[in-house]
Amino acid sequence: MLFSVKKFFVAPESKHEKLFRVFCRILPAFLFLFFVSSAAASTLYFSPSSGNFPGENVFRVDVKIDTGDETINLVDVKINFSEKDLEIADFSDGGSLVNFWVKEPEIRGGVLSLAGITPGGFFGDGTILKLAIRAKNSNSSVSLDFSENSRVLLNSGGGNEANLILQGADYSIGESGGVESGKTDYFSDGEKDDIPPEPFEPVLGNDQDFFKGRYFIAFGSQDKDSGIDHYEISESKKSKIKDAVWVTAESPYVLRDQTLSSYVYVKAVDKAGNERIAAVYPKNATWTRFKLISSAVILFLVLLITAVVFRKKNIIRNKNLA
């Protein structure tokens, strides 16, 4: 029996065909890793991130974060800008996702730095801080950039850092629109803010690693409208708040009275002048015992005097009847 054998010949692959075949194999894996890593990263960005604005006029920019698929609880942000080209006329934490500032927003040497926490975590797209920016030169361009040292911590309990995407902003500045005079409330939407800052509770603490073990209080409020402007503190032996003498302060604040025998009042003031006051009452046991003893002595004296007067009246009345 005869068998016919048919041979098939395949032309050898060219170099370009081999590269194309390898690329097709790794492309799905690359796309998967790209989309997964993007979804798991938090993005720091500015809103708006671009635009045209008149010179010397103030325009508003929000510092924002999109947490992607993660939940975060701390932001530590540094923003770089050129002091020759622009100034940050003001900033506001009104409506901020930050509940407690570990480091209040501060401008120094062309860097705006801040650090704040959100107990319980934050998930989604939110505002960290609102900026009021004024370009110093007409017909120019200005930019804002996040420092590579910026970081965000995940709400995982382990202090793990989130992957970060940093997006800067560029703005075109046109002819001067004339310096705005008399305007200081750059964050108002036209409605009067008559709502005080939110209630808060100052926390008393001491630690050998901080302030040489001296007692201090930490505090922080929020104002969803105009934002917190500043805090004031009063320490007094008197319980009446109308007698308080106020001084501007920042958290944490080292107490002058380390015996803890004073009333400590903390006042949060928003940018519209609304106030909210919280108190830390004397903790010193000796002082509390002294007040109780004093009150008991006063009550005893009042009762004694009342009894003596009443007895004298009875004696006089009995004599008159006799």
Coordinates of C-alpha atoms in Angstrom, one line a residue, residues 81-311:
F81 CA 4.2 78.4 44.1
S82 CA 6.3 81.3 43.0
E83 CA 6.1 84.3 45.4
K84 CA 7.3 86.5 42.5
D85 CA 4.3 85.6 40.4
L86 CA 1.4 85.2 42.8
E87 CA 0.2 85.5 46.4
I88 CA -2.2 83.5 48.4
A89 CA -4.4 86.3 49.7
D90 CA -6.4 84.0 52.0
F91 CA -7.5 80.5 52.6
S92 CA -10.5 78.8 54.2
D93 CA -11.3 75.4 55.6
G94 CA -15.0 75.9 55.3
G95 CA -16.5 72.7 54.0
S96 CA -13.2 70.8 54.4
L97 CA -13.1 67.1 54.7
V98 CA -10.5 67.6 57.4
N99 CA -12.0 67.4 60.9
F100 CA -8.9 68.2 62.9
W101 CA -5.8 70.0 61.9
V102 CA -2.5 68.4 63.0
K103 CA -0.7 71.3 61.3
E104 CA -2.7 74.4 60.6
P105 CA -2.3 75.7 57.0
E106 CA 0.8 77.8 56.9
I107 CA 2.6 79.8 54.1
R108 CA 6.4 80.1 54.3
G109 CA 8.9 80.6 51.5
G110 CA 6.6 79.9 48.6
V111 CA 5.2 76.7 50.2
L112 CA 1.8 76.2 51.6
S113 CA 1.9 73.3 54.0
L114 CA -0.9 71.6 56.0
A115 CA -1.7 68.3 57.7
G116 CA -5.1 67.1 58.9
I117 CA -7.0 64.0 59.9
T118 CA -10.5 62.7 59.4
P119 CA -11.4 60.3 62.2
G120 CA -13.4 57.4 60.7
G121 CA -12.0 58.1 57.3
F122 CA -13.0 59.8 54.1
F123 CA -14.0 58.1 50.8
G124 CA -14.8 59.9 47.6
D125 CA -14.0 63.3 46.1
G126 CA -13.7 66.2 48.5
T127 CA -12.2 69.6 49.3
I128 CA -9.2 69.9 51.6
L129 CA -8.8 73.7 51.5
K130 CA -10.0 76.8 49.6
L131 CA -7.5 79.3 48.3
A132 CA -7.9 82.9 47.3
I133 CA -5.1 83.7 44.8
R134 CA -4.0 87.0 43.3
A135 CA -1.5 87.1 40.4
K136 CA 1.0 89.9 40.8
N137 CA 1.8 90.4 37.1
S138 CA -0.5 91.0 34.1
N139 CA -0.1 89.1 30.8
S140 CA 1.7 86.3 32.5
S141 CA 1.1 82.7 33.6
V142 CA 1.2 81.2 37.1
S143 CA 1.2 77.7 38.4
L144 CA 0.6 75.6 41.5
D145 CA 2.2 72.2 42.1
F146 CA 2.1 69.6 44.8
S147 CA 5.4 68.7 46.4
E148 CA 6.6 65.1 46.0
N149 CA 6.8 65.1 49.8
S150 CA 3.0 65.2 50.0
R151 CA 1.4 62.1 51.4
V152 CA -1.9 60.5 52.2
L153 CA -2.5 57.8 54.8
L154 CA -5.1 55.0 54.3
N155 CA -7.7 54.4 56.9
S156 CA -6.3 50.9 57.5
G157 CA -5.0 51.3 61.1
G158 CA -1.5 50.5 60.0
G159 CA -0.3 53.9 58.9
N160 CA 0.0 52.8 55.3
E161 CA 0.5 55.4 52.6
A162 CA -1.8 55.6 49.7
N163 CA -0.5 55.7 46.1
L164 CA -0.6 59.3 45.0
I165 CA -1.2 61.0 41.7
L166 CA -0.2 64.7 41.8
Q167 CA -1.8 67.0 39.3
G168 CA -0.6 70.6 39.1
A169 CA -2.5 73.7 37.7
D170 CA -1.6 76.4 35.2
Y171 CA -3.4 79.7 34.8
S172 CA -3.2 82.4 32.2
I173 CA -3.3 86.0 33.5
G174 CA -4.6 88.8 31.3
E175 CA -4.7 92.6 31.6
S176 CA -5.1 94.1 35.1
G177 CA -8.7 94.2 36.2
G178 CA -7.8 96.7 38.9
V179 CA -7.1 95.8 42.5
E180 CA -10.2 94.9 44.4
S181 CA -10.5 97.2 47.4
G182 CA -12.3 96.5 50.7
K183 CA -13.1 92.9 49.9
T184 CA -11.9 90.3 52.4
D185 CA -14.5 87.6 52.3
Y186 CA -13.4 85.8 49.1
F187 CA -15.3 82.6 49.9
S188 CA -18.8 83.9 50.4
D189 CA -21.4 82.8 47.9
G190 CA -23.3 86.1 48.4
E191 CA -25.3 84.8 51.4
K192 CA -24.6 86.2 54.9
D193 CA -23.0 83.8 57.2
D194 CA -24.7 84.0 60.6
I195 CA -24.1 80.4 61.7
P196 CA -21.4 79.9 64.4
P197 CA -18.7 77.2 64.1
E198 CA -19.7 73.7 65.0
P199 CA -19.6 72.6 68.7
F200 CA -16.3 71.1 69.8
E201 CA -14.7 69.7 72.9
P202 CA -11.2 70.7 74.0
V203 CA -9.0 67.8 75.2
L204 CA -6.7 68.2 78.2
G205 CA -3.5 66.2 78.0
N206 CA 0.1 65.9 79.1
D207 CA 3.0 63.7 77.9
Q208 CA 6.6 63.6 78.8
D209 CA 7.5 63.7 75.1
F210 CA 5.7 67.0 74.5
F211 CA 6.2 70.4 76.2
K212 CA 8.4 68.9 78.9
G213 CA 5.4 67.1 80.4
R214 CA 3.4 70.3 81.0
Y215 CA -0.4 70.2 80.6
F216 CA -1.8 71.4 77.3
I217 CA -5.2 71.4 75.6
A218 CA -5.9 70.4 72.0
F219 CA -8.9 71.8 70.2
G220 CA -10.4 72.2 66.8
S221 CA -13.8 73.2 65.4
Q222 CA -15.2 73.4 61.9
D223 CA -17.2 76.0 60.0
K224 CA -18.9 74.8 56.8
D225 CA -19.7 78.3 55.6
S226 CA -16.9 81.0 55.8
G227 CA -14.4 78.8 57.6
I228 CA -12.5 79.2 60.9
D229 CA -10.5 82.4 61.2
H230 CA -8.8 82.0 64.5
Y231 CA -9.1 80.7 68.1
E232 CA -8.9 82.6 71.4
I233 CA -8.3 81.3 75.0
S234 CA -9.0 82.6 78.4
E235 CA -7.8 81.1 81.7
S236 CA -9.5 82.4 84.9
K237 CA -10.2 81.5 88.5
K238 CA -13.6 82.9 88.0
S239 CA -16.4 80.8 86.5
K240 CA -18.2 83.8 84.9
I241 CA -17.3 84.0 81.2
K242 CA -18.1 87.7 81.0
D243 CA -15.0 88.4 83.1
A244 CA -12.8 86.4 80.6
V245 CA -9.7 88.1 79.1
W246 CA -9.0 86.6 75.7
V247 CA -5.7 85.9 73.9
T248 CA -5.3 84.5 70.4
A249 CA -4.0 81.0 70.5
E250 CA -3.3 77.9 68.4
S251 CA -3.8 74.2 69.1
P252 CA -2.1 72.6 71.0
Y253 CA -1.9 75.3 73.7
V254 CA 0.3 75.0 76.9
L255 CA -1.7 76.1 79.9
R256 CA -0.3 78.9 82.1
D257 CA -2.0 77.4 85.2
Q258 CA -0.3 74.0 85.5
T259 CA -2.2 73.4 88.8
L260 CA -5.4 72.8 86.7
S261 CA -7.3 75.0 89.1
S262 CA -8.6 77.5 86.5
Y263 CA -11.5 77.6 84.1
V264 CA -10.2 77.4 80.6
Y265 CA -12.4 78.8 77.8
V266 CA -11.7 78.3 74.1
K267 CA -13.4 80.5 71.5
A268 CA -13.6 79.5 67.8
V269 CA -14.2 82.5 65.5
D270 CA -15.2 82.1 61.9
K271 CA -14.4 84.6 59.1
A272 CA -17.8 86.2 59.4
G273 CA -17.2 86.9 63.2
N274 CA -19.5 84.2 64.5
E275 CA -18.3 82.6 67.7
R276 CA -18.5 79.3 69.5
I277 CA -17.2 78.8 73.0
A278 CA -16.2 75.6 74.8
A279 CA -14.9 75.1 78.3
V280 CA -12.5 72.9 80.3
Y281 CA -13.4 73.0 84.0
P282 CA -10.9 72.8 86.9
K283 CA -9.5 69.3 87.4
N284 CA -7.5 69.9 90.5
A285 CA -9.0 67.8 93.3
T286 CA -7.7 70.2 96.0
W287 CA -9.5 73.1 94.3
T288 CA -12.7 71.1 94.0
R289 CA -12.5 70.1 97.6
F290 CA -11.9 73.7 98.6
K291 CA -14.9 74.8 96.8
L292 CA -17.1 72.2 98.4
I293 CA -15.8 73.0 101.9
S294 CA -16.2 76.7 101.3
S295 CA -19.8 76.2 100.1
A296 CA -20.5 74.0 103.1
V297 CA -19.1 76.6 105.5
I298 CA -21.0 79.4 103.9
L299 CA -24.2 77.4 104.1
F300 CA -23.6 76.5 107.8
L301 CA -23.0 80.2 108.6
V302 CA -26.2 81.3 106.8
L303 CA -28.2 78.7 108.7
L304 CA -26.5 79.7 112.0
I305 CA -27.2 83.4 111.5
T306 CA -30.8 82.6 110.5
A307 CA -31.3 80.5 113.6
V308 CA -29.8 83.2 115.9
V309 CA -32.0 85.9 114.4
F310 CA -35.1 83.7 114.6
R311 CA -34.3 82.9 118.3

